[in-house]
Coordinates of C-alpha atoms in Angstrom, one line a residue:
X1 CA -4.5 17.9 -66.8
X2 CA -1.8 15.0 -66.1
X3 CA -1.9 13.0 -63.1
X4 CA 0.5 14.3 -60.8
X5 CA 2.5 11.8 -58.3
X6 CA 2.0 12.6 -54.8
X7 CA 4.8 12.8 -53.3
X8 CA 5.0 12.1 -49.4
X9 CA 8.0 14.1 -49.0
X10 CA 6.8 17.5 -50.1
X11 CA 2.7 17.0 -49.9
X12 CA 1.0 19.8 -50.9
X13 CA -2.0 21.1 -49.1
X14 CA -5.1 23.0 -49.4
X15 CA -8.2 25.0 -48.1
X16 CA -10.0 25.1 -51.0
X17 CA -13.1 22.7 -49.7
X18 CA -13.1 25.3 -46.3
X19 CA -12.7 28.5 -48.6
X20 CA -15.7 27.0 -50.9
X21 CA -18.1 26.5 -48.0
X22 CA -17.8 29.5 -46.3
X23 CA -18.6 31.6 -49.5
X24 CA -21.2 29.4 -50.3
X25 CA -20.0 28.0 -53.3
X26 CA -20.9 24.6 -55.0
X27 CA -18.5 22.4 -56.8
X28 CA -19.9 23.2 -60.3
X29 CA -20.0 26.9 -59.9
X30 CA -15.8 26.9 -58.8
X31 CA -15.3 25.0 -61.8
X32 CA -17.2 27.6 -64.2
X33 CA -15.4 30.0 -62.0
X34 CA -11.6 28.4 -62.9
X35 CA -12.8 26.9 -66.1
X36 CA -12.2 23.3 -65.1
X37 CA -14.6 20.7 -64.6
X38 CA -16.5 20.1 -61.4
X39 CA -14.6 16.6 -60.7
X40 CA -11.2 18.5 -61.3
X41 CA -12.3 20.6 -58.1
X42 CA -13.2 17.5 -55.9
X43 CA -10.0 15.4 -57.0
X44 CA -8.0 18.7 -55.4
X45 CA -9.5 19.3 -52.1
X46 CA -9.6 15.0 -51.8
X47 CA -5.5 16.0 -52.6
X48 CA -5.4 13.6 -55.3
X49 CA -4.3 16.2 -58.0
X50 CA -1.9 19.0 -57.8
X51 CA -2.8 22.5 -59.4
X52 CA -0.6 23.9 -62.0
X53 CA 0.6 27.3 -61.2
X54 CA -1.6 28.9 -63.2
X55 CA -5.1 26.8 -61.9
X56 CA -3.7 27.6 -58.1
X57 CA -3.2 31.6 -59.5
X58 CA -6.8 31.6 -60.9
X59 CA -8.4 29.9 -57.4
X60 CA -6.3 32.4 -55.2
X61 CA -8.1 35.1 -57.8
X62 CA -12.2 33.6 -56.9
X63 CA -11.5 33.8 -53.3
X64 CA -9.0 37.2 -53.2
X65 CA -6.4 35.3 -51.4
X66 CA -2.4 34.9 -51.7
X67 CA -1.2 31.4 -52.6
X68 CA 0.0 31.1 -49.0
X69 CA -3.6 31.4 -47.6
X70 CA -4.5 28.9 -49.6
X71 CA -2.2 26.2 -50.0
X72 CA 1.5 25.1 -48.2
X73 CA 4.0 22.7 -47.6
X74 CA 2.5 22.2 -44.1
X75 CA -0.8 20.7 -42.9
X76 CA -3.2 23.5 -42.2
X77 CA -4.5 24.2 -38.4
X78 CA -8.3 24.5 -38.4
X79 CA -8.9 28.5 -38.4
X80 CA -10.8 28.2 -35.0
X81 CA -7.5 26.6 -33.3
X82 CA -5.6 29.9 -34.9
X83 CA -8.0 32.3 -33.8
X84 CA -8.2 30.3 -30.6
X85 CA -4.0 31.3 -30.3
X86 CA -3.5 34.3 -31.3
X87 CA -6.5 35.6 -28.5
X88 CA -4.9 33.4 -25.9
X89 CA -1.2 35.7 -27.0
X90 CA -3.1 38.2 -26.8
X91 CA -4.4 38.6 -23.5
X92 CA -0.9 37.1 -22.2
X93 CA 0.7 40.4 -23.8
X94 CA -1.9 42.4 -21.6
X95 CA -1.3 40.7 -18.6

């Protein structure tokens, strides 16, 4: 994989550290998982490398996810601060 520059313009983010964690898996079993080695995993949830489109395709595959869920254009809220909103629109609507 080349080096990609980052560019500060149009960052690209991701979830993949969060998504790892909460299905209980290591570094080194990801990277069997996408067939890349465990360092290429750290370098892209640190955001030092971008995924091709085809290494982004095959992590959305591990964890069943579209792209969108997990990477964007946009800094991702924590998921606590989401679910946090859309209860608090919630019981507005019912009020």
């Amino acid at each position: 994989m080349s080096p990609v520059r980052r560019g500060e313009t149009r960052p690209i983010f991701n979830r993949i550290a969060v998504l790892r964690a909460e299905r209980s898996l290591s570094r080194v079993r990801l990277a069997e998982l996408i067939e890349v080695n465990p360092q290429t995993v750290g370098a892209l949830e640190r955001g030092d490398h971008y995924p091709s489109l085809d290494l982004a395709m095959r992590i959305c595959e591990v964890f069943g996810l579209p792209i969108e869920a997990v990477f964007s254009r946009s800094e991702f809220t924590p998921l606590s601060t989401e679910l946090y909103r859309s209860r608090e629109s919630g019981a507005n609507r019912d009020a």
